[in-house]
Tab-separated table of C-alpha atoms and ligand atoms in Angstrom:
chain	number	residue	atom	x	y	z
H	1	MET	CA	108.831	-65.196	-50.085
H	2	LYS	CA	110.092	-62.316	-52.200
H	3	VAL	CA	107.691	-59.768	-53.677
H	4	GLY	CA	108.464	-56.994	-56.136
H	5	ILE	CA	108.707	-55.867	-59.757
H	6	ASP	CA	108.606	-58.694	-62.275
H	7	ALA	CA	108.409	-56.643	-65.489
H	8	ILE	CA	108.422	-53.024	-66.618
H	9	ALA	CA	107.400	-51.041	-69.727
H	10	PHE	CA	107.174	-47.377	-70.686
H	11	ASP	CA	105.556	-44.949	-73.114
H	12	LEU	CA	107.154	-41.535	-73.568
H	13	PRO	CA	106.507	-38.509	-75.786
H	14	LYS	CA	108.149	-38.879	-79.187
H	15	ILE	CA	108.935	-35.173	-79.540
H	16	TYR	CA	111.184	-32.852	-77.554
H	17	LEU	CA	112.397	-29.278	-77.324
H	18	PRO	CA	116.155	-28.855	-76.788
H	19	ILE	CA	116.821	-26.981	-73.532
H	20	ARG	CA	119.187	-24.726	-75.494
H	21	THR	CA	116.237	-23.591	-77.660
H	22	LEU	CA	114.150	-22.831	-74.574
H	23	ALA	CA	117.043	-21.024	-72.882
H	24	GLU	CA	117.676	-18.840	-75.959
H	25	ASN	CA	114.014	-17.895	-76.290
H	26	ARG	CA	113.609	-17.186	-72.574
H	27	ASN	CA	116.889	-15.302	-72.202
H	28	ILE	CA	118.163	-17.728	-69.571
H	29	GLU	CA	121.799	-18.783	-69.530
H	30	PHE	CA	121.959	-22.262	-71.125
H	31	GLU	CA	124.844	-23.146	-68.759
H	32	LYS	CA	122.612	-22.595	-65.736
H	33	LEU	CA	120.025	-25.063	-67.047
H	34	ASN	CA	122.555	-27.528	-68.453
H	35	LEU	CA	125.498	-27.444	-66.028
H	36	GLY	CA	123.536	-26.171	-63.017
H	37	LEU	CA	120.338	-28.248	-63.243
H	38	GLY	CA	121.488	-31.021	-65.615
H	39	LEU	CA	118.870	-30.407	-68.319
H	40	GLU	CA	119.385	-31.381	-71.950
H	41	LYS	CA	115.962	-31.942	-73.530
H	42	MET	CA	112.351	-31.433	-72.550
H	43	SER	CA	109.888	-34.038	-73.822
H	44	PHE	CA	106.390	-32.854	-74.651
H	45	PRO	CA	103.102	-34.677	-75.448
H	46	ASP	CA	101.879	-34.538	-79.037
H	47	VAL	CA	98.303	-33.516	-79.935
H	48	HIS	CA	96.954	-37.084	-79.670
H	49	GLN	CA	98.788	-37.935	-76.440
H	50	ASP	CA	97.684	-37.514	-72.826
H	51	VAL	CA	97.983	-39.390	-69.531
H	52	VAL	CA	95.441	-41.969	-70.723
H	53	THR	CA	97.278	-42.805	-73.960
H	54	PHE	CA	100.647	-42.935	-72.162
H	55	ALA	CA	99.196	-45.276	-69.517
H	56	ALA	CA	97.356	-47.534	-71.990
H	57	ASN	CA	100.346	-47.801	-74.358
H	58	ALA	CA	102.786	-48.603	-71.537
H	59	THR	CA	100.425	-51.252	-70.111
H	60	LEU	CA	99.751	-52.860	-73.491
H	61	LYS	CA	103.518	-53.151	-74.036
H	62	LEU	CA	103.934	-54.600	-70.544
H	63	ILE	CA	101.307	-57.260	-71.232
H	64	GLU	CA	102.363	-58.115	-74.798
H	65	ASP	CA	106.163	-58.026	-74.358
H	66	ASN	CA	106.009	-60.227	-71.271
H	67	THR	CA	103.225	-62.505	-72.554
H	68	ILE	CA	101.166	-61.822	-69.449
H	69	SER	CA	97.748	-63.384	-69.418
H	70	PRO	CA	95.323	-60.559	-68.467
H	71	ALA	CA	93.319	-63.108	-66.457
H	72	GLU	CA	96.250	-63.237	-64.006
H	73	ILE	CA	95.908	-59.524	-63.193
H	74	ASP	CA	93.770	-58.850	-60.126
H	75	ARG	CA	94.500	-55.142	-59.776
H	76	ILE	CA	95.370	-52.193	-61.964
H	77	TYR	CA	96.265	-49.210	-59.772
H	78	VAL	CA	97.228	-45.895	-61.362
H	79	GLY	CA	99.265	-43.170	-59.684
H	80	THR	CA	98.662	-39.794	-61.308
H	81	GLU	CA	98.294	-36.148	-60.446
H	82	SER	CA	97.113	-35.094	-63.885
H	83	GLY	CA	93.955	-37.168	-64.399
H	84	VAL	CA	91.559	-36.127	-67.173
H	85	ASP	CA	88.389	-36.245	-65.040
H	86	SER	CA	87.483	-35.435	-61.413
H	87	SER	CA	85.418	-38.606	-61.025
H	88	LYS	CA	86.180	-41.227	-63.674
H	89	PRO	CA	89.638	-42.648	-62.994
H	90	VAL	CA	92.373	-42.973	-65.596
H	91	ALA	CA	92.403	-46.688	-64.653
H	92	SER	CA	88.893	-47.074	-66.088
H	93	TYR	CA	89.940	-45.414	-69.351
H	94	VAL	CA	92.944	-47.729	-69.512
H	95	THR	CA	90.944	-50.957	-69.126
H	96	GLN	CA	88.386	-49.652	-71.640
H	97	LEU	CA	91.180	-49.093	-74.193
H	98	LEU	CA	93.018	-52.337	-73.467
H	99	GLU	CA	89.793	-54.253	-73.980
H	100	GLN	CA	89.634	-52.826	-77.538
H	101	LYS	CA	92.835	-54.789	-78.231
H	102	LEU	CA	92.630	-57.720	-75.830
H	103	GLY	CA	88.923	-58.522	-75.987
H	104	GLU	CA	85.681	-57.449	-74.373
H	105	ASN	CA	85.372	-58.005	-70.602
H	106	THR	CA	89.076	-58.899	-70.268
H	107	PHE	CA	89.261	-56.845	-67.061
H	108	LYS	CA	85.706	-57.464	-65.845
H	109	ASN	CA	86.898	-58.859	-62.497
H	110	CYS	CA	89.948	-56.676	-62.126
H	111	ASP	CA	90.014	-54.089	-59.320
H	112	THR	CA	90.905	-50.685	-60.819
H	113	LEU	CA	91.726	-47.448	-59.025
H	114	ASP	CA	93.571	-44.089	-59.247
H	115	MET	CA	95.690	-42.808	-56.368
H	116	THR	CA	96.737	-39.178	-56.034
H	117	PHE	CA	99.385	-37.680	-53.802
H	118	ALA	CA	101.339	-35.442	-56.189
H	119	CYS	CA	104.499	-37.229	-57.420
H	120	ILE	CA	104.399	-39.992	-54.805
H	121	GLY	CA	100.981	-41.452	-55.750
H	122	ALA	CA	102.405	-44.338	-57.777
H	123	ILE	CA	104.790	-45.304	-54.957
H	124	ASP	CA	101.760	-45.448	-52.640
H	125	ALA	CA	100.031	-47.650	-55.246
H	126	LEU	CA	103.154	-49.827	-55.484
H	127	GLN	CA	103.279	-50.380	-51.730
H	128	ILE	CA	99.593	-51.244	-51.475
H	129	CYS	CA	99.997	-53.735	-54.319
H	130	LEU	CA	103.134	-55.237	-52.726
H	131	ASP	CA	101.139	-55.864	-49.534
H	132	PHE	CA	98.298	-57.331	-51.616
H	133	VAL	CA	100.680	-59.840	-53.232
H	134	ARG	CA	102.333	-60.596	-49.865
H	135	LEU	CA	98.878	-61.641	-48.646
H	136	ASN	CA	97.952	-63.362	-51.928
H	137	PRO	CA	101.169	-64.748	-53.455
H	138	ASP	CA	99.348	-66.372	-56.365
H	139	LYS	CA	97.937	-63.013	-57.511
H	140	LYS	CA	99.470	-60.221	-59.615
H	141	ALA	CA	98.924	-56.485	-59.908
H	142	ILE	CA	99.849	-53.774	-62.388
H	143	VAL	CA	100.869	-50.319	-61.174
H	144	ILE	CA	100.922	-47.480	-63.699
H	145	ALA	CA	102.582	-44.109	-63.108
H	146	THR	CA	101.324	-41.603	-65.681
H	147	ASP	CA	101.550	-37.815	-65.797
H	148	ASN	CA	102.011	-34.696	-67.848
H	149	ALA	CA	104.348	-32.396	-65.917
H	150	LYS	CA	103.156	-29.156	-67.502
H	151	TYR	CA	104.040	-25.741	-66.061
H	152	ASP	CA	103.038	-22.186	-66.959
H	153	LEU	CA	104.946	-20.555	-69.801
H	154	ASN	CA	107.736	-18.317	-68.502
H	155	SER	CA	107.596	-19.870	-65.009
H	156	SER	CA	110.623	-21.334	-63.193
H	157	GLY	CA	109.062	-24.773	-63.720
H	158	GLU	CA	108.909	-24.371	-67.508
H	159	TYR	CA	112.360	-25.855	-68.161
H	160	THR	CA	111.598	-28.883	-65.953
H	161	GLN	CA	108.577	-30.069	-67.996
H	162	GLY	CA	108.246	-33.653	-69.223
H	163	ALA	CA	105.640	-36.433	-69.535
H	164	GLY	CA	105.023	-40.154	-69.979
H	165	ALA	CA	104.006	-43.365	-68.246
H	166	ILE	CA	105.667	-46.413	-66.770
H	167	ALA	CA	103.800	-49.643	-66.064
H	168	ILE	CA	105.124	-52.353	-63.754
H	169	LEU	CA	104.007	-55.874	-62.943
H	170	ILE	CA	104.002	-56.743	-59.237
H	171	ALA	CA	104.347	-60.437	-58.426
H	172	ALA	CA	105.809	-62.984	-56.023
H	173	ASN	CA	109.327	-64.225	-56.850
H	174	PRO	CA	109.938	-61.278	-59.211
H	175	ARG	CA	112.569	-61.290	-61.947
H	176	LEU	CA	113.669	-57.665	-61.484
H	177	ILE	CA	113.536	-56.077	-58.010
H	178	SER	CA	112.313	-57.440	-54.666
H	179	PHE	CA	111.425	-55.028	-51.861
H	180	THR	CA	111.886	-55.339	-48.131
H	181	LYS	CA	108.926	-54.384	-45.938
H	182	GLU	CA	110.371	-51.458	-43.987
H	183	VAL	CA	109.469	-47.977	-45.228
H	184	GLY	CA	110.652	-44.680	-43.733
H	185	VAL	CA	107.974	-41.991	-44.014
H	186	SER	CA	107.771	-38.289	-43.295
H	187	SER	CA	104.762	-36.097	-44.024
H	188	GLN	CA	103.695	-32.544	-43.346
H	189	GLY	CA	100.766	-30.623	-44.817
H	190	VAL	CA	102.194	-27.669	-46.772
H	191	PHE	CA	101.410	-25.607	-49.890
H	192	ASP	CA	104.663	-26.015	-51.829
H	193	PHE	CA	103.020	-27.156	-55.088
H	194	PHE	CA	99.329	-27.837	-55.660
H	195	LYS	CA	96.498	-27.681	-58.196
H	196	PRO	CA	93.508	-25.984	-56.571
H	197	ARG	CA	89.991	-26.254	-57.923
H	198	ARG	CA	88.984	-22.872	-59.332
H	199	TYR	CA	85.476	-21.649	-60.037
H	200	PHE	CA	84.683	-19.823	-63.256
H	201	SER	CA	81.838	-18.053	-64.938
H	202	LYS	CA	80.878	-19.529	-68.305
H	203	GLU	CA	82.608	-16.657	-70.116
H	204	GLU	CA	85.859	-17.013	-68.148
H	205	ALA	CA	85.925	-20.747	-68.759
H	206	GLY	CA	86.040	-20.044	-72.489
H	207	VAL	CA	84.588	-23.491	-73.182
H	208	ASP	CA	81.317	-24.234	-74.906
H	209	PHE	CA	79.289	-25.707	-72.089
H	210	SER	CA	76.019	-24.566	-73.652
H	211	LEU	CA	74.654	-28.087	-73.374
H	212	LEU	CA	75.173	-28.226	-69.643
H	213	ASN	CA	72.559	-26.908	-67.282
H	214	VAL	CA	74.818	-24.799	-65.069
H	215	GLU	CA	74.466	-21.558	-63.152
H	216	GLU	CA	77.153	-18.844	-63.033
H	217	ASN	CA	80.207	-19.928	-61.000
H	218	GLU	CA	79.148	-23.568	-60.999
H	219	LEU	CA	81.887	-24.422	-63.436
H	220	SER	CA	85.079	-25.472	-61.760
H	221	ILE	CA	88.229	-26.663	-63.396
H	222	TYR	CA	91.575	-27.870	-62.311
H	223	LYS	CA	94.252	-25.980	-64.164
H	224	GLU	CA	96.732	-28.428	-65.638
H	225	GLN	CA	99.630	-26.312	-64.399
H	226	PRO	CA	100.357	-26.143	-60.662
H	227	VAL	CA	100.499	-23.207	-58.277
H	228	PHE	CA	103.954	-23.511	-56.760
H	229	ASP	CA	106.841	-21.826	-55.006
H	230	GLY	CA	109.958	-23.378	-56.536
H	231	GLN	CA	112.542	-22.635	-53.838
H	232	TYR	CA	110.085	-23.451	-51.036
H	233	SER	CA	109.225	-26.754	-52.776
H	234	ASN	CA	112.969	-27.517	-52.792
H	235	GLU	CA	113.153	-26.878	-49.047
H	236	CYS	CA	110.148	-29.159	-48.420
H	237	TYR	CA	111.694	-31.851	-50.633
H	238	ILE	CA	114.977	-31.715	-48.710
H	239	SER	CA	113.310	-31.649	-45.256
H	240	ARG	CA	110.865	-34.505	-45.905
H	241	ILE	CA	113.548	-36.675	-47.493
H	242	THR	CA	116.050	-36.111	-44.692
H	243	GLU	CA	113.329	-36.912	-42.130
H	244	ALA	CA	112.141	-40.018	-44.008
H	245	TYR	CA	115.747	-41.261	-44.214
H	246	ALA	CA	116.108	-40.886	-40.417
H	247	HIS	CA	112.774	-42.695	-39.968
H	248	TYR	CA	113.935	-45.471	-42.287
H	249	LYS	CA	116.961	-46.069	-40.062
H	250	LYS	CA	114.662	-46.235	-37.052
H	251	VAL	CA	112.106	-48.661	-38.514
H	252	SER	CA	114.829	-50.898	-39.932
H	253	ASN	CA	116.763	-50.805	-36.645
H	254	ARG	CA	119.997	-49.544	-38.133
H	255	ASN	CA	122.488	-47.069	-36.780
H	256	ASP	CA	125.054	-47.352	-39.556
H	257	ALA	CA	125.195	-45.130	-42.640
H	258	VAL	CA	122.667	-47.243	-44.566
H	259	PHE	CA	123.232	-45.462	-47.881
H	260	LYS	CA	126.755	-46.915	-48.018
H	261	LYS	CA	125.146	-50.306	-48.781
H	262	TRP	CA	123.236	-48.850	-51.721
H	263	GLU	CA	124.788	-49.576	-55.095
H	264	ASN	CA	122.533	-46.929	-56.621
H	265	ILE	CA	120.130	-44.336	-55.294
H	266	ILE	CA	116.870	-43.933	-57.171
H	267	MET	CA	115.181	-40.656	-56.246
H	268	HIS	CA	112.177	-38.731	-57.432
H	269	LEU	CA	113.806	-36.285	-59.856
H	270	PRO	CA	111.663	-33.202	-60.573
H	271	TYR	CA	114.651	-32.203	-62.709
H	272	CYS	CA	117.920	-33.995	-63.304
H	273	PHE	CA	120.175	-32.611	-60.521
H	274	GLN	CA	117.621	-32.295	-57.706
H	275	GLY	CA	118.712	-35.649	-56.258
H	276	ARG	CA	122.413	-34.813	-56.089
H	277	ARG	CA	121.685	-31.317	-54.759
H	278	THR	CA	119.588	-32.864	-51.959
H	279	PHE	CA	121.460	-36.017	-51.059
H	280	VAL	CA	124.552	-34.033	-50.064
H	281	SER	CA	122.817	-33.205	-46.728
H	282	ILE	CA	122.314	-36.895	-45.894
H	283	TYR	CA	125.843	-37.660	-47.117
H	284	ALA	CA	127.267	-34.963	-44.815
H	285	ASN	CA	125.194	-36.048	-41.784
H	286	GLU	CA	126.333	-39.649	-42.225
H	287	THR	CA	130.010	-39.110	-42.991
H	288	LYS	CA	131.107	-35.843	-41.316
H	289	THR	CA	131.238	-34.543	-37.757
H	290	VAL	CA	128.466	-32.333	-36.357
H	291	GLU	CA	130.971	-29.448	-36.102
H	292	GLU	CA	131.874	-29.777	-39.755
H	293	VAL	CA	128.256	-29.999	-40.886
H	294	ASN	CA	127.372	-26.896	-38.883
H	295	THR	CA	130.255	-24.875	-40.332
H	296	LYS	CA	129.027	-22.085	-42.617
H	297	ASP	CA	128.914	-23.099	-46.298
H	298	PHE	CA	130.287	-26.585	-45.498
H	299	ILE	CA	127.480	-28.430	-47.341
H	300	LYS	CA	127.747	-26.089	-50.343
H	301	SER	CA	131.489	-26.701	-50.677
H	302	LEU	CA	131.080	-30.451	-50.032
H	303	SER	CA	128.558	-30.580	-52.908
H	304	LYS	CA	131.259	-29.284	-55.300
H	305	SER	CA	134.087	-31.461	-53.875
H	306	GLU	CA	135.811	-34.269	-55.757
H	307	GLU	CA	134.759	-36.687	-52.996
H	308	TYR	CA	131.052	-35.954	-53.461
H	309	THR	CA	131.279	-35.701	-57.263
H	310	ASN	CA	132.815	-39.199	-57.383
H	311	PHE	CA	130.042	-40.498	-55.134
H	312	VAL	CA	127.374	-38.900	-57.380
H	313	GLN	CA	128.944	-40.391	-60.498
H	314	LYS	CA	128.705	-43.893	-59.077
H	315	ALA	CA	125.480	-43.790	-57.065
H	316	LEU	CA	123.191	-41.208	-58.657
H	317	TYR	CA	124.320	-40.590	-62.230
H	318	PRO	CA	122.796	-43.781	-63.765
H	319	ALA	CA	119.291	-42.623	-62.764
H	320	GLU	CA	119.927	-39.108	-64.086
H	321	ILE	CA	120.714	-40.152	-67.667
H	322	ALA	CA	117.092	-40.507	-68.813
H	323	SER	CA	115.843	-37.629	-66.651
H	324	SER	CA	118.148	-35.146	-68.410
H	325	LYS	CA	116.471	-36.008	-71.750
H	326	ILE	CA	112.857	-36.452	-70.647
H	327	GLY	CA	112.286	-33.948	-67.828
H	328	ASN	CA	109.925	-34.389	-64.920
H	329	MET	CA	107.358	-37.191	-65.162
H	330	TYR	CA	105.837	-36.506	-61.732
H	331	THR	CA	104.703	-40.009	-60.555
H	332	GLY	CA	106.771	-41.743	-63.239
H	333	SER	CA	110.016	-39.939	-62.464
H	334	ILE	CA	111.294	-42.381	-59.806
H	335	PHE	CA	110.434	-45.358	-62.040
H	336	LEU	CA	112.219	-43.690	-64.967
H	337	GLY	CA	115.229	-43.454	-62.636
H	338	LEU	CA	114.989	-47.194	-62.000
H	339	LEU	CA	114.697	-47.932	-65.744
H	340	SER	CA	117.612	-45.624	-66.499
H	341	THR	CA	119.810	-47.214	-63.821
H	342	LEU	CA	119.113	-50.769	-64.959
H	343	SER	CA	119.503	-49.806	-68.635
H	344	TYR	CA	122.866	-48.231	-67.788
H	345	HIS	CA	124.116	-51.398	-66.069
H	346	PHE	CA	122.739	-53.536	-68.889
H	347	LYS	CA	124.640	-51.479	-71.492
H	348	GLN	CA	127.839	-51.546	-69.404
H	349	ASN	CA	127.404	-55.295	-68.930
H	350	ASN	CA	127.727	-54.791	-65.152
H	351	GLU	CA	126.811	-57.667	-62.875
H	352	ILE	CA	124.491	-56.229	-60.244
H	353	THR	CA	122.492	-59.257	-59.104
H	354	ASP	CA	121.882	-59.111	-55.314
H	355	LYS	CA	122.944	-55.461	-55.135
H	356	THR	CA	120.768	-53.142	-53.046
H	357	PHE	CA	119.163	-49.972	-54.397
H	358	GLY	CA	117.933	-47.168	-52.134
H	359	PHE	CA	114.606	-45.633	-53.210
H	360	ILE	CA	113.715	-42.075	-52.188
H	361	ALA	CA	110.271	-40.805	-53.198
H	362	TYR	CA	108.714	-37.374	-52.733
H	363	GLY	CA	105.261	-35.904	-53.318
H	364	SER	CA	104.466	-32.241	-52.824
H	365	GLY	CA	101.894	-31.415	-50.258
H	366	SER	CA	104.026	-33.153	-48.729
H	367	LYS	CA	105.365	-36.669	-48.092
H	368	ALA	CA	108.605	-38.594	-48.603
H	369	LYS	CA	109.299	-42.327	-48.407
H	370	VAL	CA	112.590	-44.212	-48.175
H	371	PHE	CA	112.909	-47.965	-48.757
H	372	GLU	CA	115.201	-50.613	-50.247
H	373	GLY	CA	115.020	-52.982	-53.191
H	374	HIS	CA	117.306	-55.850	-54.238
H	375	VAL	CA	118.244	-56.699	-57.808
H	376	GLU	CA	117.047	-60.191	-58.695
H	377	GLN	CA	118.916	-62.807	-60.676
H	378	SER	CA	116.863	-62.589	-63.890
H	379	TRP	CA	116.961	-58.793	-64.239
H	380	LYS	CA	118.896	-58.932	-67.529
H	381	GLN	CA	116.242	-61.125	-69.101
H	382	VAL	CA	113.710	-58.314	-68.606
H	383	PHE	CA	116.054	-55.715	-70.100
H	384	THR	CA	117.022	-57.517	-73.290
H	385	ASN	CA	114.440	-55.748	-75.478
H	386	LEU	CA	113.642	-52.612	-73.495
H	387	ASN	CA	115.826	-50.139	-75.457
H	388	LEU	CA	115.147	-47.139	-73.229
H	389	PHE	CA	118.077	-44.983	-74.336
H	390	GLU	CA	117.558	-45.805	-78.027
H	391	THR	CA	113.874	-44.875	-77.780
H	392	ILE	CA	114.712	-41.563	-76.106
H	393	ASP	CA	117.404	-40.771	-78.676
H	394	ASN	CA	114.986	-41.468	-81.556
H	395	ALA	CA	112.611	-38.693	-80.461
H	396	LYS	CA	112.076	-35.839	-82.933
H	397	GLU	CA	113.212	-32.306	-82.202
H	398	ILE	CA	110.550	-29.567	-82.438
H	399	ASP	CA	111.050	-25.824	-82.768
H	400	PHE	CA	110.013	-23.182	-80.274
H	401	GLU	CA	106.863	-22.121	-82.196
H	402	THR	CA	105.604	-25.709	-82.320
H	403	TYR	CA	106.238	-26.091	-78.588
H	404	ILE	CA	104.254	-22.915	-77.820
H	405	SER	CA	101.309	-23.964	-79.966
H	406	LEU	CA	101.265	-27.413	-78.327
H	407	HIS	CA	101.455	-25.830	-74.880
H	408	LYS	CA	98.537	-23.496	-75.679
H	409	LYS	CA	96.585	-26.381	-77.245
H	410	ALA	CA	96.355	-24.305	-80.419
H	411	LYS	CA	97.891	-27.031	-82.576
H	412	LYS	CA	95.257	-29.365	-84.016
H	413	GLU	CA	97.360	-31.765	-86.115
H	414	SER	CA	99.853	-34.113	-84.464
H	415	VAL	CA	103.549	-33.440	-85.150
H	416	LEU	CA	103.986	-37.195	-85.671
H	417	SER	CA	100.867	-39.090	-86.694
H	418	PRO	CA	99.988	-41.863	-84.224
H	419	LYS	CA	101.050	-45.305	-85.392
H	420	ASN	CA	100.721	-48.650	-83.585
H	421	GLU	CA	99.520	-46.891	-80.458
H	422	PHE	CA	96.447	-45.578	-78.671
H	423	GLY	CA	95.698	-41.928	-79.417
H	424	LEU	CA	93.047	-39.384	-78.485
H	425	GLU	CA	90.473	-39.124	-81.277
H	426	SER	CA	87.909	-36.580	-80.046
H	427	ILE	CA	86.143	-35.068	-77.066
H	428	GLU	CA	82.353	-35.247	-76.968
H	429	ASN	CA	80.626	-31.888	-77.269
H	430	SER	CA	77.159	-32.609	-78.620
H	431	ASN	CA	75.430	-35.273	-76.532
H	432	PRO	CA	74.422	-33.589	-73.221
H	433	ASN	CA	74.782	-36.869	-71.321
H	434	LEU	CA	78.345	-37.314	-72.491
H	435	VAL	CA	79.773	-33.799	-72.755
H	436	GLY	CA	83.497	-33.957	-72.030
H	437	ALA	CA	83.829	-37.731	-72.581
H	438	ARG	CA	87.144	-38.520	-74.231
H	439	TYR	CA	87.273	-40.993	-77.120
H	440	TYR	CA	90.429	-42.880	-78.018
H	441	ARG	CA	91.349	-45.504	-80.561
H	442	TYR	CA	94.244	-47.717	-81.582
H	443	TYR	CA	95.979	-46.307	-84.685
Y	1	LIG	C1	107.332	-30.730	-58.722
Y	1	LIG	C2	107.691	-32.025	-58.191
Y	1	LIG	O1	107.963	-32.945	-58.948
Y	1	LIG	C3	107.708	-32.207	-56.724
Y	1	LIG	C4	109.058	-31.776	-56.205
Y	1	LIG	O2	109.992	-32.487	-56.308
Y	1	LIG	S1	109.176	-30.216	-55.502
Y	1	LIG	C5	110.927	-29.834	-55.526
Y	1	LIG	C6	111.353	-29.306	-56.865
Y	1	LIG	N1	110.510	-28.229	-57.340
Y	1	LIG	C7	110.232	-28.075	-58.631
Y	1	LIG	O3	110.672	-28.826	-59.471
Y	1	LIG	C8	109.295	-26.938	-58.993
Y	1	LIG	C9	109.566	-26.405	-60.388
Y	1	LIG	N2	110.958	-25.965	-60.554
Y	1	LIG	C10	111.406	-24.712	-60.157
Y	1	LIG	O4	110.669	-23.861	-59.689
Y	1	LIG	C11	112.855	-24.421	-60.387
Y	1	LIG	O5	113.308	-25.139	-61.483
Y	1	LIG	C12	113.725	-24.763	-59.162
Y	1	LIG	C13	113.210	-24.000	-57.946
Y	1	LIG	C14	113.680	-26.229	-58.882
Y	1	LIG	C15	115.160	-24.372	-59.450
Y	1	LIG	O6	115.216	-22.974	-59.427
Y	1	LIG	P1	116.200	-22.122	-60.300
Y	1	LIG	O7	116.059	-20.747	-59.813
Y	1	LIG	O8	115.951	-22.359	-61.738
Y	1	LIG	O9	117.632	-22.710	-60.022
Y	1	LIG	P2	118.553	-22.569	-58.724
Y	1	LIG	O10	117.926	-23.243	-57.552
Y	1	LIG	O11	118.933	-21.148	-58.545
Y	1	LIG	O12	119.808	-23.412	-59.146
Y	1	LIG	C16	120.554	-23.103	-60.291
Y	1	LIG	C17	121.821	-23.894	-60.269
Y	1	LIG	O13	122.533	-23.592	-61.467
Y	1	LIG	C18	123.836	-23.127	-61.126
Y	1	LIG	N3	124.237	-22.168	-62.157
Y	1	LIG	C19	123.725	-20.952	-62.406
Y	1	LIG	N4	124.374	-20.401	-63.465
Y	1	LIG	C20	125.298	-21.294	-63.888
Y	1	LIG	C21	126.271	-21.309	-64.941
Y	1	LIG	N5	126.423	-20.295	-65.774
Y	1	LIG	N6	127.060	-22.411	-65.065
Y	1	LIG	C22	126.937	-23.458	-64.224
Y	1	LIG	N7	126.036	-23.491	-63.208
Y	1	LIG	C23	125.213	-22.424	-63.052
Y	1	LIG	C24	123.682	-22.511	-59.756
Y	1	LIG	O14	124.931	-22.402	-59.111
Y	1	LIG	C25	122.739	-23.519	-59.102
Y	1	LIG	O15	123.404	-24.716	-58.764
Y	1	LIG	P3	123.977	-25.048	-57.295
Y	1	LIG	O16	122.985	-24.587	-56.284
Y	1	LIG	O17	124.157	-26.526	-57.295
Y	1	LIG	O18	125.249	-24.308	-57.213
């Protein structure tokens, strides 16, 4: 029996800052960001948007566009590293919101959960749900990847920002992608990118917690932006992925260059060109002699060669298209790559049924996973009304001042008023039993 992704939906920010605008204001060469890292636009959440609204909107679309009966859904598992609460999961906000539209108690018997392991949390959720359906073929699960990839102003992560959610339906005999069981894994505990809990005095926190009965230094917050070392995080990404690829060959009992069977390679993309800049090591190990690979600057020159550029254009480019215009989505990034790749083939009218995709996931902290998926016969049916590229191209450009005021949360009015979507309405600050509760509604 095949198990995998039966349907997919997304919700993305509707506003963006051109990378050229950011480059000009930060005094960074635009060519470095555009030609060197592949960046074109940076999507940014509006005032009423957060990881909850992205997740709820994507899931509502998934359910409505695919006429899924909510009663069929046994699990809703969310992968996120930017939750809005340290205890109450995003999943519980999502079911609460969906019930506003779909009816009270719709998800009463549905198992809901958040999973966090930086950018790989939604892949972990996917694999747990795949196993669940393998054991219970008559049941279905929804996995949601939702995040706001927000970095400090003026940091080297600033130009890689992005946000949004992707929701997928996991089922037996899927229409889109079926997955084989083998998974290559590599993990190592490191501090390449993390979001530590920090303790604050009431004054430092700068928030009115007067209703809470707290002592000095009892307030702790997670900063939305990570602590990170960019170049070290790149090294960890490359090491874990190379190791997970080797492990994948071991667990799947293969000695050949497995990537050669992959029509496309769908990687976690923290920015557009990270995949191509990394995969060159695996490409070299699999296709060149040890002497060549160990020659000084060999990998660097291979990465610029016509041979490798042609390979990138065929295998990796389709997943990069959306990334260059959205930015990082943390957990959602690998699923955006899948959407982008399938949308590309749909637009080109390519026949890719039965083709194999290689999936390469990474989460800081750190862990990588490598596995394979096969394109199912009815994939085009799912893509008929998805319009990913059109949706991205319809986003509204914002200017630098608007971006800064959104980043600093100084802007109070949405750039684009919410319409036909869930939006954040208010945050409780008067009832002591509910301080900090977030209220949303369908606009
Ligand atoms: C965060 C996650 O989601 C989890 C992860 O994956 S961790 C791994 C990735 N880490 C991150 O994304 C953390 C946040 N990002 C960052 O800190 C930084 O963006 C980064 C470390 C990823 C990149 O650092 P950077 O200093 O901006 O860029 P750098 O590594 O020097 O590369 C610049 C590229 O532009 C090229 N370049 C520079 N000037 C150029 C020009 N004028 N024209 C063309 N190309 C140019 C350089 O040659 C280089 O490309 P190659 O190495 O392929 O030759």
